[in-house]
């Protein structure tokens, strides 16, 4: 597979449903639905798609003014569109930010992902609807990312890139920090408030980049996160069981004491 890459260059629902982009049969009905879908991007959307960022996982209380305050730190903004429900007018939790220059776009794409705004860790990526050939949105069974609980994970995007196939030749890939860096590279930093991150970047920019490149390894971080989540769930179950036992013992003692008091009356 000489053309394999961790980030999809063209959207294929069958590949997006595969952890390494090599599946030959769809494993859930939503993939079938996406394969049969004929999606046409919304012609009513205006602006330059190659200068637009997609911002998701927003707090429903986050406003356009708050987004402008945060994202204007990376460069001049031409337009912000917070998507709202047509009936209620409430935010749907995602927005689009269009910049005037590509330099600002790339800087925001690199540094704004996983910022915390209004107690929510946000997700930032390039707009895909008008820039990725063959794009199918999530509501039609496509998209990228997703939650494990849904059983409909989609790979090949920034949130969940493809993992290396087992039979893939040992070829260096820039995405995993193994080759030379390209103009558009992705970062995986820890969660921090956007004000704190902005200050830290000015103080330690040169020092941080080598560590960031060495720390990529998507597969390892994914397994480590799964292991930590599993251990955390195990500890929570033990804590609940211990509290239940303590509560039962306390209830038994109170009942026995009540019976003893009744006997002495």
PDB file of C-alpha atoms in Angstrom:
ATOM      1  CA  UNK A   1       0.000   0.000   0.000  1.00  0.00           C
ATOM      2  CA  UNK A   2       2.397   2.721  -1.167  1.00  0.00           C
ATOM      3  CA  UNK A   3      -0.370   5.364  -1.077  1.00  0.00           C
ATOM      4  CA  UNK A   4      -1.324   4.746   2.566  1.00  0.00           C
ATOM      5  CA  UNK A   5      -1.425   7.837   4.812  1.00  0.00           C
ATOM      6  CA  UNK A   6      -2.759   8.428   8.358  1.00  0.00           C
ATOM      7  CA  UNK A   7      -4.962  11.309   7.149  1.00  0.00           C
ATOM      8  CA  UNK A   8      -7.428  10.636   4.327  1.00  0.00           C
ATOM      9  CA  UNK A   9      -6.754  12.615   1.146  1.00  0.00           C
ATOM     10  CA  UNK A  10     -10.153  11.622  -0.261  1.00  0.00           C
ATOM     11  CA  UNK A  11     -13.198  10.516   1.709  1.00  0.00           C
ATOM     12  CA  UNK A  12     -14.160   6.848   1.338  1.00  0.00           C
ATOM     13  CA  UNK A  13     -16.822   5.638   3.841  1.00  0.00           C
ATOM     14  CA  UNK A  14     -15.513   2.066   3.666  1.00  0.00           C
ATOM     15  CA  UNK A  15     -11.966   3.104   4.543  1.00  0.00           C
ATOM     16  CA  UNK A  16     -13.184   5.599   7.163  1.00  0.00           C
ATOM     17  CA  UNK A  17     -14.902   2.737   8.974  1.00  0.00           C
ATOM     18  CA  UNK A  18     -11.625   0.804   9.183  1.00  0.00           C
ATOM     19  CA  UNK A  19      -9.022   1.420  11.862  1.00  0.00           C
ATOM     20  CA  UNK A  20      -6.193   1.177   9.326  1.00  0.00           C
ATOM     21  CA  UNK A  21      -8.111   2.019   6.141  1.00  0.00           C
ATOM     22  CA  UNK A  22      -7.877  -1.506   4.718  1.00  0.00           C
ATOM     23  CA  UNK A  23     -11.397  -2.945   5.228  1.00  0.00           C
ATOM     24  CA  UNK A  24     -13.024  -4.509   2.189  1.00  0.00           C
ATOM     25  CA  UNK A  25     -16.488  -5.006   3.706  1.00  0.00           C
ATOM     26  CA  UNK A  26     -18.534  -2.523   5.791  1.00  0.00           C
ATOM     27  CA  UNK A  27     -18.942  -3.567   9.428  1.00  0.00           C
ATOM     28  CA  UNK A  28     -22.032  -1.497  10.310  1.00  0.00           C
ATOM     29  CA  UNK A  29     -25.187  -0.288   8.585  1.00  0.00           C
ATOM     30  CA  UNK A  30     -24.176   3.350   8.792  1.00  0.00           C
ATOM     31  CA  UNK A  31     -21.248   2.666   6.476  1.00  0.00           C
ATOM     32  CA  UNK A  32     -23.633   1.097   3.969  1.00  0.00           C
ATOM     33  CA  UNK A  33     -25.801   4.200   4.276  1.00  0.00           C
ATOM     34  CA  UNK A  34     -22.810   6.492   3.676  1.00  0.00           C
ATOM     35  CA  UNK A  35     -21.688   4.429   0.673  1.00  0.00           C
ATOM     36  CA  UNK A  36     -25.125   4.807  -0.908  1.00  0.00           C
ATOM     37  CA  UNK A  37     -25.504   8.500  -0.036  1.00  0.00           C
ATOM     38  CA  UNK A  38     -25.228  11.225  -2.656  1.00  0.00           C
ATOM     39  CA  UNK A  39     -24.260  14.307  -0.700  1.00  0.00           C
ATOM     40  CA  UNK A  40     -23.975  17.770  -2.248  1.00  0.00           C
ATOM     41  CA  UNK A  41     -22.278  20.489  -0.130  1.00  0.00           C
ATOM     42  CA  UNK A  42     -24.511  23.351   0.957  1.00  0.00           C
ATOM     43  CA  UNK A  43     -24.337  25.960  -1.795  1.00  0.00           C
ATOM     44  CA  UNK A  44     -25.629  28.601   0.578  1.00  0.00           C
ATOM     45  CA  UNK A  45     -22.381  28.543   2.556  1.00  0.00           C
ATOM     46  CA  UNK A  46     -20.111  31.426   1.565  1.00  0.00           C
ATOM     47  CA  UNK A  47     -16.494  32.257   2.241  1.00  0.00           C
ATOM     48  CA  UNK A  48     -13.128  30.763   1.290  1.00  0.00           C
ATOM     49  CA  UNK A  49     -13.136  27.069   2.354  1.00  0.00           C
ATOM     50  CA  UNK A  50      -9.313  26.845   2.379  1.00  0.00           C
ATOM     51  CA  UNK A  51      -9.152  29.638   4.967  1.00  0.00           C
ATOM     52  CA  UNK A  52     -11.892  28.215   7.206  1.00  0.00           C
ATOM     53  CA  UNK A  53     -11.583  26.169  10.394  1.00  0.00           C
ATOM     54  CA  UNK A  54     -14.175  23.805  11.825  1.00  0.00           C
ATOM     55  CA  UNK A  55     -14.546  24.207  15.613  1.00  0.00           C
ATOM     56  CA  UNK A  56     -16.544  21.546  17.463  1.00  0.00           C
ATOM     57  CA  UNK A  57     -17.408  20.279  20.989  1.00  0.00           C
ATOM     58  CA  UNK A  58     -18.276  23.781  22.119  1.00  0.00           C
ATOM     59  CA  UNK A  59     -20.154  24.586  25.270  1.00  0.00           C
ATOM     60  CA  UNK A  60     -23.743  25.343  24.222  1.00  0.00           C
ATOM     61  CA  UNK A  61     -23.437  28.636  26.111  1.00  0.00           C
ATOM     62  CA  UNK A  62     -20.365  29.772  24.154  1.00  0.00           C
ATOM     63  CA  UNK A  63     -21.086  32.840  21.996  1.00  0.00           C
ATOM     64  CA  UNK A  64     -19.631  34.278  18.790  1.00  0.00           C
ATOM     65  CA  UNK A  65     -18.024  37.038  20.885  1.00  0.00           C
ATOM     66  CA  UNK A  66     -16.180  34.474  22.994  1.00  0.00           C
ATOM     67  CA  UNK A  67     -14.957  32.629  19.906  1.00  0.00           C
ATOM     68  CA  UNK A  68     -13.764  35.871  18.366  1.00  0.00           C
ATOM     69  CA  UNK A  69     -11.895  36.741  21.560  1.00  0.00           C
ATOM     70  CA  UNK A  70     -10.060  33.406  21.520  1.00  0.00           C
ATOM     71  CA  UNK A  71      -9.371  32.896  17.817  1.00  0.00           C
ATOM     72  CA  UNK A  72      -8.462  36.498  17.005  1.00  0.00           C
ATOM     73  CA  UNK A  73      -5.208  35.890  18.880  1.00  0.00           C
ATOM     74  CA  UNK A  74      -3.960  33.858  15.928  1.00  0.00           C
ATOM     75  CA  UNK A  75      -4.716  36.443  13.236  1.00  0.00           C
ATOM     76  CA  UNK A  76      -7.347  38.613  11.591  1.00  0.00           C
ATOM     77  CA  UNK A  77     -10.766  36.967  11.321  1.00  0.00           C
ATOM     78  CA  UNK A  78     -13.014  37.595   8.356  1.00  0.00           C
ATOM     79  CA  UNK A  79     -16.128  35.825   9.659  1.00  0.00           C
ATOM     80  CA  UNK A  80     -17.386  33.533  12.445  1.00  0.00           C
ATOM     81  CA  UNK A  81     -20.473  31.399  11.956  1.00  0.00           C
ATOM     82  CA  UNK A  82     -21.864  29.669  15.047  1.00  0.00           C
ATOM     83  CA  UNK A  83     -24.338  27.050  13.837  1.00  0.00           C
ATOM     84  CA  UNK A  84     -27.724  27.299  15.569  1.00  0.00           C
ATOM     85  CA  UNK A  85     -30.963  25.340  15.524  1.00  0.00           C
ATOM     86  CA  UNK A  86     -33.389  26.889  13.072  1.00  0.00           C
ATOM     87  CA  UNK A  87     -36.358  26.422  15.419  1.00  0.00           C
ATOM     88  CA  UNK A  88     -34.987  27.137  18.905  1.00  0.00           C
ATOM     89  CA  UNK A  89     -32.053  29.354  17.980  1.00  0.00           C
ATOM     90  CA  UNK A  90     -29.835  27.445  20.424  1.00  0.00           C
ATOM     91  CA  UNK A  91     -26.239  26.626  19.550  1.00  0.00           C
ATOM     92  CA  UNK A  92     -25.550  23.168  18.120  1.00  0.00           C
ATOM     93  CA  UNK A  93     -22.062  23.120  19.629  1.00  0.00           C
ATOM     94  CA  UNK A  94     -19.953  23.795  16.542  1.00  0.00           C
ATOM     95  CA  UNK A  95     -18.847  26.765  14.456  1.00  0.00           C
ATOM     96  CA  UNK A  96     -16.760  27.862  11.481  1.00  0.00           C
ATOM     97  CA  UNK A  97     -14.004  30.479  11.698  1.00  0.00           C
ATOM     98  CA  UNK A  98     -12.760  32.079   8.476  1.00  0.00           C
ATOM     99  CA  UNK A  99      -9.407  33.903   8.547  1.00  0.00           C
ATOM    100  CA  UNK A 100      -8.030  36.504   6.169  1.00  0.00           C
ATOM    101  CA  UNK A 101      -4.599  34.862   5.815  1.00  0.00           C
ATOM    102  CA  UNK A 102      -3.397  31.282   5.587  1.00  0.00           C
ATOM    103  CA  UNK A 103      -0.673  31.939   8.159  1.00  0.00           C
ATOM    104  CA  UNK A 104      -3.313  32.679  10.803  1.00  0.00           C
ATOM    105  CA  UNK A 105      -5.316  29.627   9.741  1.00  0.00           C
ATOM    106  CA  UNK A 106      -2.332  27.286  10.144  1.00  0.00           C
ATOM    107  CA  UNK A 107      -1.360  28.782  13.489  1.00  0.00           C
ATOM    108  CA  UNK A 108      -4.879  28.394  14.890  1.00  0.00           C
ATOM    109  CA  UNK A 109      -5.112  24.847  13.504  1.00  0.00           C
ATOM    110  CA  UNK A 110      -1.841  23.959  15.195  1.00  0.00           C
ATOM    111  CA  UNK A 111      -2.348  25.639  18.572  1.00  0.00           C
ATOM    112  CA  UNK A 112      -6.105  25.937  19.222  1.00  0.00           C
ATOM    113  CA  UNK A 113      -6.993  22.238  19.103  1.00  0.00           C
ATOM    114  CA  UNK A 114      -7.961  20.902  22.557  1.00  0.00           C
ATOM    115  CA  UNK A 115      -8.127  24.331  24.171  1.00  0.00           C
ATOM    116  CA  UNK A 116     -10.588  24.686  27.037  1.00  0.00           C
ATOM    117  CA  UNK A 117     -13.262  27.318  26.415  1.00  0.00           C
ATOM    118  CA  UNK A 118     -16.127  27.689  28.902  1.00  0.00           C
ATOM    119  CA  UNK A 119     -15.144  24.411  30.603  1.00  0.00           C
ATOM    120  CA  UNK A 120     -15.252  22.458  27.310  1.00  0.00           C
ATOM    121  CA  UNK A 121     -12.250  20.988  25.486  1.00  0.00           C
ATOM    122  CA  UNK A 122     -12.747  21.970  21.864  1.00  0.00           C
ATOM    123  CA  UNK A 123     -11.767  20.204  18.635  1.00  0.00           C
ATOM    124  CA  UNK A 124     -10.328  22.191  15.716  1.00  0.00           C
ATOM    125  CA  UNK A 125      -9.773  21.005  12.151  1.00  0.00           C
ATOM    126  CA  UNK A 126      -9.829  22.353   8.613  1.00  0.00           C
ATOM    127  CA  UNK A 127     -13.235  22.613   6.979  1.00  0.00           C
ATOM    128  CA  UNK A 128     -13.841  19.362   5.076  1.00  0.00           C
ATOM    129  CA  UNK A 129     -17.287  19.733   3.532  1.00  0.00           C
ATOM    130  CA  UNK A 130     -16.015  21.837   0.627  1.00  0.00           C
ATOM    131  CA  UNK A 131     -12.358  20.762   0.573  1.00  0.00           C
ATOM    132  CA  UNK A 132     -12.298  16.947   0.925  1.00  0.00           C
ATOM    133  CA  UNK A 133     -13.425  15.084  -2.188  1.00  0.00           C
ATOM    134  CA  UNK A 134     -16.260  12.623  -1.572  1.00  0.00           C
ATOM    135  CA  UNK A 135     -17.140  14.043   1.866  1.00  0.00           C
ATOM    136  CA  UNK A 136     -20.166  12.479   3.594  1.00  0.00           C
ATOM    137  CA  UNK A 137     -21.375  14.106   6.859  1.00  0.00           C
ATOM    138  CA  UNK A 138     -21.945  12.225  10.084  1.00  0.00           C
ATOM    139  CA  UNK A 139     -25.732  12.347   9.825  1.00  0.00           C
ATOM    140  CA  UNK A 140     -25.505  10.209   6.670  1.00  0.00           C
ATOM    141  CA  UNK A 141     -23.165   7.664   8.229  1.00  0.00           C
ATOM    142  CA  UNK A 142     -19.883   9.337   7.315  1.00  0.00           C
ATOM    143  CA  UNK A 143     -17.745  11.901   9.058  1.00  0.00           C
ATOM    144  CA  UNK A 144     -14.660  11.345  11.195  1.00  0.00           C
ATOM    145  CA  UNK A 145     -14.117  10.560  14.879  1.00  0.00           C
ATOM    146  CA  UNK A 146     -17.066   9.387  16.962  1.00  0.00           C
ATOM    147  CA  UNK A 147     -17.401   7.708  20.358  1.00  0.00           C
ATOM    148  CA  UNK A 148     -16.576   4.096  21.159  1.00  0.00           C
ATOM    149  CA  UNK A 149     -19.957   3.627  22.802  1.00  0.00           C
ATOM    150  CA  UNK A 150     -21.686   4.247  19.469  1.00  0.00           C
ATOM    151  CA  UNK A 151     -19.871   1.399  17.743  1.00  0.00           C
ATOM    152  CA  UNK A 152     -19.480   3.683  14.712  1.00  0.00           C
ATOM    153  CA  UNK A 153     -15.966   5.091  14.903  1.00  0.00           C
ATOM    154  CA  UNK A 154     -14.624   6.793  11.793  1.00  0.00           C
ATOM    155  CA  UNK A 155     -10.896   6.973  11.083  1.00  0.00           C
ATOM    156  CA  UNK A 156      -8.698   9.000   8.774  1.00  0.00           C
ATOM    157  CA  UNK A 157      -9.258  12.431  10.331  1.00  0.00           C
ATOM    158  CA  UNK A 158      -7.313  14.529  12.791  1.00  0.00           C
ATOM    159  CA  UNK A 159      -9.262  13.197  15.762  1.00  0.00           C
ATOM    160  CA  UNK A 160      -8.695   9.526  14.868  1.00  0.00           C
ATOM    161  CA  UNK A 161      -6.067   9.047  12.130  1.00  0.00           C
ATOM    162  CA  UNK A 162      -5.573   5.663  10.511  1.00  0.00           C
ATOM    163  CA  UNK A 163      -3.227   3.309  12.329  1.00  0.00           C
ATOM    164  CA  UNK A 164      -0.391   1.685  10.445  1.00  0.00           C
ATOM    165  CA  UNK A 165      -1.438  -1.617   8.845  1.00  0.00           C
ATOM    166  CA  UNK A 166       0.568  -4.621  10.021  1.00  0.00           C
ATOM    167  CA  UNK A 167       1.805  -5.424   6.518  1.00  0.00           C
ATOM    168  CA  UNK A 168       2.797  -1.842   5.706  1.00  0.00           C
ATOM    169  CA  UNK A 169       6.475  -1.509   4.643  1.00  0.00           C
ATOM    170  CA  UNK A 170       8.720   0.407   7.009  1.00  0.00           C
ATOM    171  CA  UNK A 171       8.338   3.790   5.345  1.00  0.00           C
ATOM    172  CA  UNK A 172       8.842   6.985   7.310  1.00  0.00           C
ATOM    173  CA  UNK A 173       5.776   9.167   7.612  1.00  0.00           C
ATOM    174  CA  UNK A 174       5.726  12.836   8.578  1.00  0.00           C
ATOM    175  CA  UNK A 175       2.480  12.538  10.519  1.00  0.00           C
ATOM    176  CA  UNK A 176       4.103  10.332  13.165  1.00  0.00           C
ATOM    177  CA  UNK A 177       7.163  12.577  13.446  1.00  0.00           C
ATOM    178  CA  UNK A 178       9.377  10.172  11.490  1.00  0.00           C
ATOM    179  CA  UNK A 179      10.180  12.329   8.441  1.00  0.00           C
ATOM    180  CA  UNK A 180      10.592  15.971   7.599  1.00  0.00           C
ATOM    181  CA  UNK A 181       7.859  18.313   8.806  1.00  0.00           C
ATOM    182  CA  UNK A 182       5.361  19.666   6.299  1.00  0.00           C
ATOM    183  CA  UNK A 183       3.534  22.981   6.192  1.00  0.00           C
ATOM    184  CA  UNK A 184       0.407  21.558   7.750  1.00  0.00           C
ATOM    185  CA  UNK A 185       1.241  19.383  10.742  1.00  0.00           C
ATOM    186  CA  UNK A 186      -0.919  18.320  13.641  1.00  0.00           C
ATOM    187  CA  UNK A 187      -0.183  18.716  17.365  1.00  0.00           C
ATOM    188  CA  UNK A 188      -1.313  16.740  20.385  1.00  0.00           C
ATOM    189  CA  UNK A 189      -0.822  18.834  23.500  1.00  0.00           C
ATOM    190  CA  UNK A 190      -2.326  18.469  26.917  1.00  0.00           C
ATOM    191  CA  UNK A 191      -5.513  20.253  27.857  1.00  0.00           C
ATOM    192  CA  UNK A 192      -4.946  23.821  29.067  1.00  0.00           C
ATOM    193  CA  UNK A 193      -6.896  27.011  29.280  1.00  0.00           C
ATOM    194  CA  UNK A 194      -6.308  29.122  26.158  1.00  0.00           C
ATOM    195  CA  UNK A 195      -4.920  32.099  28.093  1.00  0.00           C
ATOM    196  CA  UNK A 196      -2.332  29.933  29.878  1.00  0.00           C
ATOM    197  CA  UNK A 197      -1.313  28.203  26.654  1.00  0.00           C
ATOM    198  CA  UNK A 198      -0.804  31.511  24.864  1.00  0.00           C
ATOM    199  CA  UNK A 199       1.616  32.711  27.535  1.00  0.00           C
ATOM    200  CA  UNK A 200       3.506  29.416  27.650  1.00  0.00           C
ATOM    201  CA  UNK A 201       3.970  29.357  23.885  1.00  0.00           C
ATOM    202  CA  UNK A 202       5.714  32.731  23.907  1.00  0.00           C
ATOM    203  CA  UNK A 203       8.095  31.610  26.673  1.00  0.00           C
ATOM    204  CA  UNK A 204       9.079  28.129  25.489  1.00  0.00           C
ATOM    205  CA  UNK A 205       8.268  27.812  21.757  1.00  0.00           C
ATOM    206  CA  UNK A 206      11.754  26.715  20.654  1.00  0.00           C
ATOM    207  CA  UNK A 207      12.135  24.264  23.504  1.00  0.00           C
ATOM    208  CA  UNK A 208       8.772  22.590  23.070  1.00  0.00           C
ATOM    209  CA  UNK A 209       8.762  21.649  19.372  1.00  0.00           C
ATOM    210  CA  UNK A 210      11.296  18.739  19.517  1.00  0.00           C
ATOM    211  CA  UNK A 211       9.410  17.156  22.425  1.00  0.00           C
ATOM    212  CA  UNK A 212       6.117  17.544  20.602  1.00  0.00           C
ATOM    213  CA  UNK A 213       7.417  15.740  17.511  1.00  0.00           C
ATOM    214  CA  UNK A 214       8.830  12.842  19.537  1.00  0.00           C
ATOM    215  CA  UNK A 215       5.633  12.400  21.543  1.00  0.00           C
ATOM    216  CA  UNK A 216       3.266  11.695  18.645  1.00  0.00           C
ATOM    217  CA  UNK A 217       2.871   7.881  18.273  1.00  0.00           C
ATOM    218  CA  UNK A 218      -0.944   7.765  17.906  1.00  0.00           C
ATOM    219  CA  UNK A 219      -1.285   4.051  18.537  1.00  0.00           C
ATOM    220  CA  UNK A 220       0.633   4.140  21.817  1.00  0.00           C
ATOM    221  CA  UNK A 221      -1.254   7.141  23.196  1.00  0.00           C
ATOM    222  CA  UNK A 222      -4.559   5.525  22.210  1.00  0.00           C
ATOM    223  CA  UNK A 223      -3.710   2.299  24.045  1.00  0.00           C
ATOM    224  CA  UNK A 224      -2.397   4.200  27.067  1.00  0.00           C
ATOM    225  CA  UNK A 225      -5.585   6.257  27.229  1.00  0.00           C
ATOM    226  CA  UNK A 226      -7.728   3.124  26.972  1.00  0.00           C
ATOM    227  CA  UNK A 227      -5.689   1.471  29.734  1.00  0.00           C
ATOM    228  CA  UNK A 228      -6.013   4.533  31.983  1.00  0.00           C
ATOM    229  CA  UNK A 229      -9.750   4.697  31.374  1.00  0.00           C
ATOM    230  CA  UNK A 230     -10.093   0.999  32.207  1.00  0.00           C
ATOM    231  CA  UNK A 231      -8.091   1.382  35.436  1.00  0.00           C
ATOM    232  CA  UNK A 232     -10.138   4.438  36.355  1.00  0.00           C
ATOM    233  CA  UNK A 233     -13.389   2.548  35.819  1.00  0.00           C
ATOM    234  CA  UNK A 234     -12.043  -0.335  37.905  1.00  0.00           C
ATOM    235  CA  UNK A 235     -11.191   1.990  40.783  1.00  0.00           C
ATOM    236  CA  UNK A 236     -14.607   3.596  40.585  1.00  0.00           C
ATOM    237  CA  UNK A 237     -16.307   0.177  40.757  1.00  0.00           C
ATOM    238  CA  UNK A 238     -14.211  -0.784  43.780  1.00  0.00           C
ATOM    239  CA  UNK A 239     -15.043   2.502  45.498  1.00  0.00           C
ATOM    240  CA  UNK A 240     -18.756   1.994  44.851  1.00  0.00           C
ATOM    241  CA  UNK A 241     -18.616  -1.598  46.150  1.00  0.00           C
ATOM    242  CA  UNK A 242     -16.781  -0.486  49.294  1.00  0.00           C
ATOM    243  CA  UNK A 243     -19.277   2.297  49.950  1.00  0.00           C
ATOM    244  CA  UNK A 244     -22.153  -0.150  49.449  1.00  0.00           C
ATOM    245  CA  UNK A 245     -20.617  -2.595  51.946  1.00  0.00           C
ATOM    246  CA  UNK A 246     -20.016   0.167  54.494  1.00  0.00           C
ATOM    247  CA  UNK A 247     -23.594   1.364  54.081  1.00  0.00           C
ATOM    248  CA  UNK A 248     -24.954  -2.185  54.546  1.00  0.00           C
ATOM    249  CA  UNK A 249     -22.851  -2.697  57.691  1.00  0.00           C
ATOM    250  CA  UNK A 250     -24.015   0.625  59.095  1.00  0.00           C
ATOM    251  CA  UNK A 251     -27.640  -0.283  58.352  1.00  0.00           C
ATOM    252  CA  UNK A 252     -27.219  -3.702  60.045  1.00  0.00           C
ATOM    253  CA  UNK A 253     -25.688  -2.078  63.148  1.00  0.00           C
ATOM    254  CA  UNK A 254     -28.522   0.438  63.362  1.00  0.00           C
ATOM    255  CA  UNK A 255     -31.113  -2.337  62.999  1.00  0.00           C
ATOM    256  CA  UNK A 256     -29.445  -4.487  65.689  1.00  0.00           C
ATOM    257  CA  UNK A 257     -29.193  -1.507  68.036  1.00  0.00           C
ATOM    258  CA  UNK A 258     -32.857  -0.735  67.503  1.00  0.00           C
ATOM    259  CA  UNK A 259     -33.828  -4.337  68.348  1.00  0.00           C
ATOM    260  CA  UNK A 260     -31.702  -4.243  71.505  1.00  0.00           C
ATOM    261  CA  UNK A 261     -33.293  -0.982  72.602  1.00  0.00           C
ATOM    262  CA  UNK A 262     -36.766  -2.470  72.031  1.00  0.00           C
ATOM    263  CA  UNK A 263     -35.902  -5.480  74.218  1.00  0.00           C
ATOM    264  CA  UNK A 264     -34.839  -3.287  77.150  1.00  0.00           C
ATOM    265  CA  UNK A 265     -37.955  -1.168  77.078  1.00  0.00           C
TER     266      UNK A 265
END
